[in-house]
Amino acid sequence: MILVSSCLAGLPVRYNATGCPDERINKLLVDKNAVAVCPELLGVFMTQDGNDVLDRKAEVIENSGRNVTELYLKGARLTLEKALELGATTIVLKESSLSCGSTLIYNGEFKAKKILGVGVTAALLRRHGLQVIFEENLPSFLDTL
Ligand code: SF4
C-alpha cells in the first residue's frame, strides 16, 4: 500500500482550498493501491524545517501569530499511525509543503520562495524508516514495482 498526499488526489485541502490532482496518483487510488492523507489543513508560517520542529528547536506560527506547532506534530503523528496501520512503506507526498515537502519547503513568506528542507510529516515518517518521495519521483518508483 502507498500513502499519498490528499491534494495530489485532487482534494481541495491546500491552504487556498484547491487540490493539485495528479493522474498517476488517481490511478493508484482507483486501483486501490493507495490511500490519501493530508496532515495539514492550515496555512502557516515556518522558518525552520520539519526536523527542527520534531526536535523542538523550531515552532510553526500562522500569519496571525497563532502557534500551531502542536497541530503540525499531531498531523505528522496521525499520518505515521495511518502509514503503520496500512503497512505502507512508501509515501508519496506533495513537494514544498511545510508538512509534506521532502527536499524543499516554502520559506513561509507566501511569496513562492522555497528553501532546502523537509516538512514535519516527511521528517517524522523518515525517522521511522519509511520511504518518502515526492510526486516527480513517482514514475521511477513505479518502475521498481
Ligand atoms: Fe497536500 Fe500535504 Fe499540504 Fe495536505 S499538508 S494540502 S496533503 S501538501
CSV table of N, CA, C and O in Angstrom, one decimal, residues 2-3 88-93 122 125-126 128-134 137 141 144-145:
chain,number,residue,atom,x,y,z
A,2,ILE,N,0.4,2.3,-0.7
A,2,ILE,CA,1.2,3.5,-0.8
A,2,ILE,C,0.3,4.6,-0.2
A,2,ILE,O,-0.9,4.6,-0.4
A,3,LEU,N,0.9,5.4,0.6
A,3,LEU,CA,0.2,6.6,1.2
A,3,LEU,C,0.5,7.8,0.3
A,3,LEU,O,1.7,8.0,-0.1
A,88,ALA,N,2.1,0.7,4.9
A,88,ALA,CA,2.7,1.4,3.8
A,88,ALA,C,4.2,1.6,4.1
A,88,ALA,O,4.5,2.0,5.2
A,89,THR,N,5.0,1.3,3.1
A,89,THR,CA,6.4,1.5,3.2
A,89,THR,C,6.9,2.7,2.4
A,89,THR,O,8.0,3.2,2.6
A,90,THR,N,6.0,3.1,1.4
A,90,THR,CA,6.4,4.2,0.6
A,90,THR,C,5.3,5.2,0.7
A,90,THR,O,4.1,4.9,0.6
A,91,ILE,N,5.7,6.5,0.9
A,91,ILE,CA,4.7,7.6,1.0
A,91,ILE,C,5.0,8.6,-0.1
A,91,ILE,O,6.2,9.1,-0.2
A,92,VAL,N,4.0,8.9,-0.9
A,92,VAL,CA,4.2,9.9,-2.0
A,92,VAL,C,3.6,11.2,-1.5
A,92,VAL,O,2.4,11.3,-1.4
A,93,LEU,N,4.4,12.2,-1.2
A,93,LEU,CA,3.9,13.5,-0.6
A,93,LEU,C,4.2,14.6,-1.6
A,93,LEU,O,5.1,14.6,-2.4
A,122,ALA,N,7.0,14.6,6.7
A,122,ALA,CA,8.0,13.8,5.9
A,122,ALA,C,9.2,13.5,6.9
A,122,ALA,O,9.7,12.4,6.8
A,125,LEU,N,8.1,10.6,9.3
A,125,LEU,CA,8.0,9.3,8.6
A,125,LEU,C,9.4,8.7,8.3
A,125,LEU,O,9.6,7.5,8.5
A,126,ARG,N,10.3,9.6,7.9
A,126,ARG,CA,11.6,9.1,7.6
A,126,ARG,C,12.3,8.6,8.8
A,126,ARG,O,13.1,7.7,8.8
A,128,HIS,N,11.1,7.1,11.0
A,128,HIS,CA,10.6,5.7,11.4
A,128,HIS,C,10.9,4.8,10.2
A,128,HIS,O,10.2,3.7,10.1
A,129,GLY,N,11.8,5.1,9.4
A,129,GLY,CA,12.3,4.2,8.4
A,129,GLY,C,11.4,4.1,7.1
A,129,GLY,O,11.6,3.2,6.3
A,130,LEU,N,10.5,5.0,7.0
A,130,LEU,CA,9.6,4.9,5.8
A,130,LEU,C,10.2,5.7,4.6
A,130,LEU,O,10.8,6.7,4.9
A,131,GLN,N,10.0,5.2,3.4
A,131,GLN,CA,10.5,5.9,2.3
A,131,GLN,C,9.5,7.0,1.9
A,131,GLN,O,8.4,6.7,1.6
A,132,VAL,N,10.0,8.2,1.8
A,132,VAL,CA,9.2,9.3,1.5
A,132,VAL,C,9.7,9.9,0.1
A,132,VAL,O,10.9,10.2,0.0
A,133,ILE,N,8.8,9.9,-0.9
A,133,ILE,CA,9.2,10.5,-2.1
A,133,ILE,C,8.2,11.6,-2.5
A,133,ILE,O,7.2,11.7,-1.9
A,134,PHE,N,8.6,12.4,-3.5
A,134,PHE,CA,7.6,13.4,-3.9
A,134,PHE,C,7.1,13.1,-5.3
A,134,PHE,O,7.7,12.2,-6.0
A,137,ASN,N,9.0,12.0,-8.4
A,137,ASN,CA,9.8,10.7,-8.4
A,137,ASN,C,8.9,9.5,-8.6
A,137,ASN,O,9.4,8.4,-8.6
A,141,PHE,N,9.7,5.4,-9.2
A,141,PHE,CA,9.3,4.5,-8.2
A,141,PHE,C,8.4,3.4,-8.7
A,141,PHE,O,8.6,2.2,-8.4
A,144,THR,N,9.9,0.4,-10.3
A,144,THR,CA,10.6,-0.6,-9.5
A,144,THR,C,9.6,-1.6,-9.0
A,144,THR,O,10.0,-2.6,-8.4
A,145,LEU,N,8.3,-1.4,-9.2
A,145,LEU,CA,7.3,-2.4,-8.6
A,145,LEU,C,7.2,-3.6,-9.5
A,145,LEU,O,7.4,-3.6,-10.7
